[in-house]
């Protein structure tokens, strides 16, 4: 639990439905913060949210996590974008309205939305509950063309509300801090999925490379699954932080002797580093049939992998992308059961640009979360 943030009590009063026999639900304007260009920073915006359709859920957003990918997207570092662009894919809030066919959510429920708001729903991956690997491409929560809604560009969670198809809405347990739960919808599921895929349990030893937003969640989740956890870091300053999070040991990965002592000691490694680095020393720490899951996505080429390191111990080198809706719900329920949330720093709308600069500088322990109550009221006309 994030220090100083008590768990809010359940909302006892239901927000009344606005749909009546007199007519359908109407769209609304939402206050937001987003980018109007690649260089102008985050500014006040007003965006138009569609009227909830029969299967839609409208959410009054309470909190939205800040992900480093938001910085890349808004600053045009991952290619050209359609501006204005409102980022944010770690959304937690309360249901405000539901469409006529929605039976599994009702106004007042605490819910979340992660990195996707749709997929084809027909391919093999979607039918297996692996919507993140949709063979036609999932629809991202922001900056994506929404094929079921006239190819409108999706706008994310740095906003006062959002409308999402019920199939992509998650139930956030009431016994967790909603602000600290927001990063679970990206950093949490991104690390939970490979741990669950490998079947991590008591008796396993998990290595975590890097101790940022992803790394600190990997430590917490692996410990909650019963594993022994060893953190690999290049920074001596992170030794005490890793131990405070629950790591059983910390290894300075630039120390050749320290790395040599870990030879054949680890079952699975979760690599969260997004900068180029040599993986071969980490392969040597894996036992036979071990695996290294690459979660960090470096912008430049990585040093080559020595195939012999994989062959001699039947080691797997794998990647993993967030998680499907069912697995994300499993992760949220697991975190609620084991008291796992992200360590966060809450920021207001006026602090977003400074928070972005601090993220780039690595000055956050470990995730920023926007308190959307600090957004101004929407204007009378939409910017997007």
Tab-separated table of C-alpha atoms in Angstrom:
chain	number	residue	atom	x	y	z
A	1	UNK	CA	0.000	0.000	0.000
A	2	UNK	CA	1.319	3.464	-0.836
A	3	UNK	CA	2.212	5.207	2.457
A	4	UNK	CA	-0.228	7.894	3.510
A	5	UNK	CA	-3.027	6.791	1.191
A	6	UNK	CA	-5.797	4.979	3.095
A	7	UNK	CA	-8.158	2.751	1.155
A	8	UNK	CA	-11.345	4.710	0.408
A	9	UNK	CA	-14.584	3.127	1.621
A	10	UNK	CA	-16.936	1.551	-0.936
A	11	UNK	CA	-19.285	3.946	-2.663
A	12	UNK	CA	-22.667	3.167	-1.153
A	13	UNK	CA	-24.787	5.502	-3.256
A	14	UNK	CA	-25.385	4.476	-6.856
A	15	UNK	CA	-24.998	7.179	-9.469
A	16	UNK	CA	-28.398	7.323	-11.187
A	17	UNK	CA	-28.747	6.187	-14.772
A	18	UNK	CA	-29.616	8.964	-17.191
A	19	UNK	CA	-31.107	6.805	-19.909
A	20	UNK	CA	-34.892	6.831	-19.759
A	21	UNK	CA	-37.763	5.879	-21.967
A	22	UNK	CA	-37.707	9.442	-23.270
A	23	UNK	CA	-34.593	8.882	-25.343
A	24	UNK	CA	-31.084	7.505	-25.707
A	25	UNK	CA	-27.955	8.548	-23.863
A	26	UNK	CA	-26.121	11.575	-25.215
A	27	UNK	CA	-22.417	12.224	-25.657
A	28	UNK	CA	-20.532	14.536	-23.315
A	29	UNK	CA	-17.552	16.867	-23.321
A	30	UNK	CA	-14.653	15.956	-21.059
A	31	UNK	CA	-11.891	18.056	-19.558
A	32	UNK	CA	-8.447	16.752	-20.463
A	33	UNK	CA	-4.720	17.375	-20.657
A	34	UNK	CA	-2.934	16.401	-23.834
A	35	UNK	CA	-0.537	17.411	-26.563
A	36	UNK	CA	-1.445	19.727	-29.441
A	37	UNK	CA	1.963	19.177	-31.042
A	38	UNK	CA	5.140	17.201	-30.504
A	39	UNK	CA	6.951	20.111	-28.879
A	40	UNK	CA	4.315	22.086	-26.975
A	41	UNK	CA	4.014	19.958	-23.861
A	42	UNK	CA	0.706	19.002	-22.258
A	43	UNK	CA	-2.003	21.655	-22.367
A	44	UNK	CA	-5.637	22.017	-21.363
A	45	UNK	CA	-8.016	20.427	-23.849
A	46	UNK	CA	-11.688	19.610	-24.156
A	47	UNK	CA	-12.541	16.350	-25.884
A	48	UNK	CA	-15.815	14.890	-27.084
A	49	UNK	CA	-16.792	11.508	-25.683
A	50	UNK	CA	-19.289	9.471	-27.659
A	51	UNK	CA	-22.730	8.660	-26.376
A	52	UNK	CA	-22.638	5.214	-24.739
A	53	UNK	CA	-23.942	2.596	-27.139
A	54	UNK	CA	-25.829	-0.508	-25.981
A	55	UNK	CA	-22.642	-2.330	-24.880
A	56	UNK	CA	-20.747	0.706	-23.629
A	57	UNK	CA	-19.716	1.810	-20.160
A	58	UNK	CA	-19.099	5.463	-19.365
A	59	UNK	CA	-16.522	6.007	-16.631
A	60	UNK	CA	-15.942	9.080	-14.492
A	61	UNK	CA	-12.148	8.909	-14.233
A	62	UNK	CA	-10.603	9.339	-10.780
A	63	UNK	CA	-6.960	8.491	-11.471
A	64	UNK	CA	-4.732	7.751	-14.443
A	65	UNK	CA	-1.193	6.455	-14.285
A	66	UNK	CA	1.620	8.058	-16.244
A	67	UNK	CA	3.581	5.589	-18.383
A	68	UNK	CA	6.894	6.350	-20.081
A	69	UNK	CA	5.222	5.348	-23.358
A	70	UNK	CA	2.943	8.393	-22.891
A	71	UNK	CA	6.026	10.607	-23.132
A	72	UNK	CA	7.223	8.903	-26.316
A	73	UNK	CA	3.787	9.148	-27.920
A	74	UNK	CA	2.975	12.763	-27.096
A	75	UNK	CA	6.449	13.946	-28.110
A	76	UNK	CA	6.263	12.124	-31.439
A	77	UNK	CA	9.207	9.887	-30.600
A	78	UNK	CA	7.430	6.791	-31.918
A	79	UNK	CA	6.498	8.302	-35.244
A	80	UNK	CA	3.931	10.842	-36.374
A	81	UNK	CA	0.787	11.275	-34.299
A	82	UNK	CA	-2.665	12.700	-34.838
A	83	UNK	CA	-2.899	15.792	-32.640
A	84	UNK	CA	-4.517	16.783	-30.360
A	85	UNK	CA	-3.601	13.620	-28.446
A	86	UNK	CA	-4.702	12.803	-24.898
A	87	UNK	CA	-2.514	10.027	-23.427
A	88	UNK	CA	-3.173	7.679	-20.531
A	89	UNK	CA	-3.883	3.937	-20.452
A	90	UNK	CA	-3.918	3.213	-16.717
A	91	UNK	CA	-7.431	4.387	-15.924
A	92	UNK	CA	-9.395	3.906	-12.694
A	93	UNK	CA	-12.769	5.451	-11.978
A	94	UNK	CA	-16.443	4.932	-11.242
A	95	UNK	CA	-19.103	3.867	-13.712
A	96	UNK	CA	-21.356	6.846	-14.412
A	97	UNK	CA	-23.643	5.455	-17.148
A	98	UNK	CA	-24.129	2.161	-18.957
A	99	UNK	CA	-25.720	1.162	-22.242
A	100	UNK	CA	-28.994	-0.703	-22.400
A	101	UNK	CA	-27.395	-4.150	-22.885
A	102	UNK	CA	-24.808	-3.866	-20.100
A	103	UNK	CA	-25.660	-6.215	-17.227
A	104	UNK	CA	-22.248	-6.818	-15.607
A	105	UNK	CA	-21.573	-3.197	-14.558
A	106	UNK	CA	-23.758	-0.561	-12.996
A	107	UNK	CA	-23.296	3.085	-12.000
A	108	UNK	CA	-21.085	3.419	-8.950
A	109	UNK	CA	-18.913	0.375	-9.642
A	110	UNK	CA	-15.173	1.000	-9.464
A	111	UNK	CA	-13.613	-0.066	-12.738
A	112	UNK	CA	-10.455	0.215	-14.784
A	113	UNK	CA	-9.311	0.423	-18.386
A	114	UNK	CA	-5.852	-0.614	-19.511
A	115	UNK	CA	-3.891	-0.397	-22.738
A	116	UNK	CA	-6.618	-1.502	-25.165
A	117	UNK	CA	-10.249	-0.670	-25.756
A	118	UNK	CA	-11.060	-3.105	-28.570
A	119	UNK	CA	-9.765	-5.899	-30.800
A	120	UNK	CA	-11.182	-7.877	-33.716
A	121	UNK	CA	-12.852	-10.420	-31.353
A	122	UNK	CA	-12.687	-13.059	-34.094
A	123	UNK	CA	-9.074	-14.189	-34.551
A	124	UNK	CA	-7.515	-17.126	-32.725
A	125	UNK	CA	-5.786	-14.895	-30.190
A	126	UNK	CA	-8.952	-12.977	-29.345
A	127	UNK	CA	-10.991	-16.147	-29.008
A	128	UNK	CA	-8.373	-17.521	-26.605
A	129	UNK	CA	-8.548	-14.416	-24.416
A	130	UNK	CA	-5.241	-13.057	-25.697
A	131	UNK	CA	-6.622	-9.858	-27.165
A	132	UNK	CA	-3.266	-8.101	-26.771
A	133	UNK	CA	-1.972	-10.320	-29.592
A	134	UNK	CA	-4.973	-9.694	-31.853
A	135	UNK	CA	-3.924	-10.741	-35.340
A	136	UNK	CA	-5.621	-7.699	-36.847
A	137	UNK	CA	-4.185	-5.385	-34.229
A	138	UNK	CA	-5.742	-4.350	-30.943
A	139	UNK	CA	-7.199	-0.847	-30.604
A	140	UNK	CA	-5.062	1.174	-28.224
A	141	UNK	CA	-6.640	3.314	-25.523
A	142	UNK	CA	-5.252	6.438	-27.157
A	143	UNK	CA	-3.896	7.427	-30.552
A	144	UNK	CA	-5.570	4.554	-32.429
A	145	UNK	CA	-8.312	4.481	-35.038
A	146	UNK	CA	-11.462	2.991	-33.534
A	147	UNK	CA	-12.949	0.905	-36.359
A	148	UNK	CA	-16.261	0.299	-34.566
A	149	UNK	CA	-16.766	4.014	-34.034
A	150	UNK	CA	-16.160	5.576	-37.411
A	151	UNK	CA	-12.357	5.431	-37.209
A	152	UNK	CA	-12.372	8.183	-34.591
A	153	UNK	CA	-8.963	8.489	-32.924
A	154	UNK	CA	-9.083	7.184	-29.361
A	155	UNK	CA	-8.255	9.606	-26.569
A	156	UNK	CA	-6.889	8.386	-23.249
A	157	UNK	CA	-7.257	8.793	-19.549
A	158	UNK	CA	-5.767	12.202	-18.730
A	159	UNK	CA	-9.395	13.262	-18.805
A	160	UNK	CA	-12.513	13.503	-16.692
A	161	UNK	CA	-14.351	10.660	-18.449
A	162	UNK	CA	-14.089	7.900	-21.035
A	163	UNK	CA	-16.521	5.583	-22.836
A	164	UNK	CA	-15.413	1.980	-23.434
A	165	UNK	CA	-17.063	-1.224	-24.632
A	166	UNK	CA	-17.901	-3.347	-21.587
A	167	UNK	CA	-15.752	-6.236	-22.892
A	168	UNK	CA	-12.629	-4.169	-22.230
A	169	UNK	CA	-13.628	-2.792	-18.832
A	170	UNK	CA	-12.134	-4.346	-15.696
A	171	UNK	CA	-13.501	-4.529	-12.184
A	172	UNK	CA	-11.184	-2.901	-9.636
A	173	UNK	CA	-11.612	-4.443	-6.168
A	174	UNK	CA	-12.794	-1.992	-3.531
A	175	UNK	CA	-10.139	-3.020	-1.009
A	176	UNK	CA	-7.250	-1.508	-2.960
A	177	UNK	CA	-6.133	2.103	-3.143
A	178	UNK	CA	-7.550	3.216	-6.517
A	179	UNK	CA	-4.675	5.601	-7.261
A	180	UNK	CA	-2.028	2.982	-6.504
A	181	UNK	CA	-4.010	0.416	-8.503
A	182	UNK	CA	-3.923	2.488	-11.696
A	183	UNK	CA	-0.383	1.428	-12.758
A	184	UNK	CA	-1.385	-2.208	-12.312
A	185	UNK	CA	-3.280	-1.837	-15.594
A	186	UNK	CA	0.012	-1.503	-17.473
A	187	UNK	CA	3.090	-2.123	-15.319
A	188	UNK	CA	1.251	-4.685	-13.209
A	189	UNK	CA	-0.118	-6.842	-15.997
A	190	UNK	CA	3.054	-6.464	-18.083
A	191	UNK	CA	5.054	-8.183	-15.329
A	192	UNK	CA	2.298	-10.497	-14.054
A	193	UNK	CA	1.695	-12.123	-17.450
A	194	UNK	CA	5.172	-13.632	-18.016
A	195	UNK	CA	5.405	-14.715	-14.370
A	196	UNK	CA	2.069	-16.503	-14.693
A	197	UNK	CA	2.988	-17.905	-18.116
A	198	UNK	CA	6.137	-19.452	-16.634
A	199	UNK	CA	4.130	-20.782	-13.688
A	200	UNK	CA	6.131	-19.031	-10.981
A	201	UNK	CA	5.410	-20.427	-7.538
A	202	UNK	CA	7.058	-21.272	-4.229
A	203	UNK	CA	10.447	-22.862	-4.824
A	204	UNK	CA	11.247	-20.793	-7.922
A	205	UNK	CA	13.961	-18.154	-8.020
A	206	UNK	CA	13.083	-15.075	-10.061
A	207	UNK	CA	15.612	-12.544	-11.283
A	208	UNK	CA	14.502	-8.984	-12.008
A	209	UNK	CA	16.722	-6.807	-14.184
A	210	UNK	CA	16.146	-3.121	-13.508
A	211	UNK	CA	14.198	-1.474	-10.686
A	212	UNK	CA	11.914	1.098	-12.246
A	213	UNK	CA	8.163	1.120	-12.775
A	214	UNK	CA	8.119	-2.383	-14.247
A	215	UNK	CA	10.884	-3.795	-12.082
A	216	UNK	CA	9.375	-2.835	-8.761
A	217	UNK	CA	6.092	-4.494	-9.782
A	218	UNK	CA	7.949	-7.651	-10.844
A	219	UNK	CA	9.551	-7.850	-7.407
A	220	UNK	CA	6.253	-7.447	-5.575
A	221	UNK	CA	4.342	-9.895	-7.757
A	222	UNK	CA	7.020	-12.599	-7.756
A	223	UNK	CA	7.247	-12.401	-3.954
A	224	UNK	CA	3.451	-12.644	-3.683
A	225	UNK	CA	3.612	-15.793	-5.837
A	226	UNK	CA	5.984	-17.339	-3.287
A	227	UNK	CA	9.245	-17.038	-5.226
A	228	UNK	CA	12.683	-16.041	-4.023
A	229	UNK	CA	13.611	-12.798	-5.800
A	230	UNK	CA	17.013	-11.473	-6.834
A	231	UNK	CA	17.301	-7.984	-8.326
A	232	UNK	CA	20.046	-7.166	-10.834
A	233	UNK	CA	20.991	-3.503	-10.993
A	234	UNK	CA	23.891	-1.366	-12.162
A	235	UNK	CA	23.309	1.138	-9.370
A	236	UNK	CA	24.482	0.687	-5.791
A	237	UNK	CA	21.928	3.314	-4.762
A	238	UNK	CA	19.118	0.879	-5.585
A	239	UNK	CA	20.304	-1.920	-3.313
A	240	UNK	CA	18.420	-0.728	-0.241
A	241	UNK	CA	15.346	0.151	-2.315
A	242	UNK	CA	15.193	-3.369	-3.760
A	243	UNK	CA	15.456	-4.924	-0.318
A	244	UNK	CA	12.716	-2.625	1.003
A	245	UNK	CA	10.436	-3.854	-1.775
A	246	UNK	CA	10.965	-7.442	-0.641
A	247	UNK	CA	13.866	-8.684	-2.746
A	248	UNK	CA	15.843	-11.465	-1.096
A	249	UNK	CA	19.140	-10.449	-2.693
A	250	UNK	CA	20.582	-7.736	-4.924
A	251	UNK	CA	23.335	-8.318	-7.476
A	252	UNK	CA	25.407	-5.524	-9.006
A	253	UNK	CA	25.414	-6.624	-12.622
A	254	UNK	CA	28.624	-4.724	-13.474
A	255	UNK	CA	30.518	-6.782	-10.904
A	256	UNK	CA	31.850	-9.828	-12.782
A	257	UNK	CA	32.562	-11.803	-9.616
A	258	UNK	CA	29.090	-11.143	-8.217
A	259	UNK	CA	27.530	-12.282	-11.484
A	260	UNK	CA	29.684	-15.422	-11.539
A	261	UNK	CA	28.371	-16.463	-8.124
A	262	UNK	CA	24.833	-16.486	-9.575
A	263	UNK	CA	25.686	-19.057	-12.265
A	264	UNK	CA	22.787	-21.541	-12.686
A	265	UNK	CA	20.879	-20.061	-9.741
A	266	UNK	CA	17.742	-18.607	-11.354
A	267	UNK	CA	14.642	-20.118	-12.979
A	268	UNK	CA	13.222	-17.103	-14.786
A	269	UNK	CA	14.404	-13.552	-15.421
A	270	UNK	CA	12.135	-10.564	-15.991
A	271	UNK	CA	14.194	-7.985	-17.899
A	272	UNK	CA	12.636	-4.518	-17.647
A	273	UNK	CA	15.522	-2.400	-18.952
A	274	UNK	CA	14.656	-0.214	-21.950
A	275	UNK	CA	18.264	0.640	-22.871
A	276	UNK	CA	20.629	-1.563	-24.911
A	277	UNK	CA	22.500	-4.044	-22.689
A	278	UNK	CA	24.287	-7.366	-22.991
A	279	UNK	CA	22.022	-10.294	-22.155
A	280	UNK	CA	24.663	-13.024	-22.257
A	281	UNK	CA	25.811	-12.585	-18.627
A	282	UNK	CA	22.197	-13.012	-17.516
A	283	UNK	CA	21.732	-16.174	-19.559
A	284	UNK	CA	24.599	-17.694	-17.587
A	285	UNK	CA	22.650	-17.196	-14.353
A	286	UNK	CA	19.738	-19.333	-15.603
A	287	UNK	CA	19.248	-22.967	-14.762
A	288	UNK	CA	18.444	-25.586	-17.365
A	289	UNK	CA	15.032	-24.874	-18.945
A	290	UNK	CA	15.116	-21.347	-17.579
A	291	UNK	CA	13.732	-18.356	-19.445
A	292	UNK	CA	14.483	-14.682	-19.859
A	293	UNK	CA	11.454	-12.529	-20.680
A	294	UNK	CA	12.278	-9.235	-22.374
A	295	UNK	CA	9.829	-6.517	-21.338
A	296	UNK	CA	11.912	-3.379	-21.848
A	297	UNK	CA	11.967	-2.150	-25.453
A	298	UNK	CA	15.293	-0.435	-26.253
A	299	UNK	CA	15.232	2.172	-28.993
A	300	UNK	CA	18.636	1.077	-30.313
A	301	UNK	CA	20.024	-2.333	-31.274
A	302	UNK	CA	20.961	-4.752	-28.497
A	303	UNK	CA	24.318	-6.571	-28.386
A	304	UNK	CA	24.049	-9.961	-30.138
A	305	UNK	CA	22.873	-13.004	-28.218
A	306	UNK	CA	25.245	-15.990	-28.094
A	307	UNK	CA	23.143	-18.967	-29.294
A	308	UNK	CA	25.416	-21.337	-27.395
A	309	UNK	CA	24.245	-19.850	-24.105
A	310	UNK	CA	20.704	-20.871	-25.009
A	311	UNK	CA	21.498	-24.258	-26.480
A	312	UNK	CA	23.651	-25.611	-23.670
A	313	UNK	CA	20.884	-25.276	-21.074
A	314	UNK	CA	17.722	-25.326	-23.221
A	315	UNK	CA	17.121	-21.712	-22.255
A	316	UNK	CA	14.258	-19.692	-23.726
A	317	UNK	CA	14.552	-16.029	-24.690
A	318	UNK	CA	11.036	-14.638	-24.918
A	319	UNK	CA	9.014	-11.452	-25.067
A	320	UNK	CA	5.658	-10.587	-23.538
A	321	UNK	CA	3.067	-7.874	-24.147
A	322	UNK	CA	0.675	-6.714	-21.394
A	323	UNK	CA	-2.116	-9.310	-20.959
A	324	UNK	CA	-5.593	-10.210	-22.156
A	325	UNK	CA	-8.710	-8.959	-20.414
A	326	UNK	CA	-9.298	-12.159	-18.433
A	327	UNK	CA	-5.679	-12.323	-17.293
A	328	UNK	CA	-5.710	-8.633	-16.352
A	329	UNK	CA	-8.778	-9.254	-14.194
A	330	UNK	CA	-6.989	-12.231	-12.627
A	331	UNK	CA	-4.037	-9.943	-11.883
A	332	UNK	CA	-6.243	-7.312	-10.230
A	333	UNK	CA	-7.929	-9.940	-8.061
A	334	UNK	CA	-4.542	-11.463	-7.170
A	335	UNK	CA	-3.204	-8.049	-6.167
A	336	UNK	CA	-6.259	-7.357	-4.029
A	337	UNK	CA	-5.862	-10.715	-2.289
A	338	UNK	CA	-2.145	-10.206	-1.601
A	339	UNK	CA	-2.111	-6.466	-0.917
A	340	UNK	CA	-0.005	-5.616	-3.956
A	341	UNK	CA	-0.181	-2.131	-5.490
A	342	UNK	CA	2.282	0.193	-7.149
A	343	UNK	CA	4.392	2.673	-5.197
A	344	UNK	CA	3.243	6.022	-6.529
A	345	UNK	CA	3.585	9.782	-6.407
A	346	UNK	CA	0.274	11.542	-6.981
A	347	UNK	CA	0.404	14.629	-9.234
A	348	UNK	CA	-2.060	17.286	-10.296
A	349	UNK	CA	-2.771	18.494	-13.816
A	350	UNK	CA	-0.438	21.475	-13.455
A	351	UNK	CA	2.447	19.142	-12.577
A	352	UNK	CA	2.187	16.877	-15.620
A	353	UNK	CA	4.891	18.512	-17.729
A	354	UNK	CA	7.302	18.484	-14.808
A	355	UNK	CA	6.402	14.837	-14.149
A	356	UNK	CA	7.230	13.993	-17.778
A	357	UNK	CA	10.664	15.596	-17.443
A	358	UNK	CA	11.243	13.746	-14.185
A	359	UNK	CA	10.258	10.436	-15.806
A	360	UNK	CA	12.825	10.988	-18.545
A	361	UNK	CA	15.425	11.749	-15.861
A	362	UNK	CA	14.455	8.633	-13.878
A	363	UNK	CA	13.352	10.788	-10.942
A	364	UNK	CA	10.292	8.850	-9.776
A	365	UNK	CA	9.831	6.094	-7.225
A	366	UNK	CA	8.191	4.340	-8.962
A	367	UNK	CA	5.141	5.619	-10.864
A	368	UNK	CA	3.365	8.938	-11.243
A	369	UNK	CA	-0.439	8.986	-11.121
A	370	UNK	CA	-2.660	11.886	-12.183
A	371	UNK	CA	-5.449	12.937	-9.828
A	372	UNK	CA	-8.110	13.924	-12.368
A	373	UNK	CA	-10.000	16.010	-9.816
A	374	UNK	CA	-7.363	18.661	-10.545
A	375	UNK	CA	-8.517	19.054	-14.163
A	376	UNK	CA	-10.421	22.222	-14.997
A	377	UNK	CA	-13.987	22.154	-16.285
A	378	UNK	CA	-14.389	21.445	-20.016
A	379	UNK	CA	-14.975	24.374	-22.330
A	380	UNK	CA	-18.101	24.697	-24.435
A	381	UNK	CA	-16.484	23.264	-27.576
A	382	UNK	CA	-14.260	20.297	-28.146
A	383	UNK	CA	-10.659	20.436	-29.369
A	384	UNK	CA	-10.874	16.778	-30.412
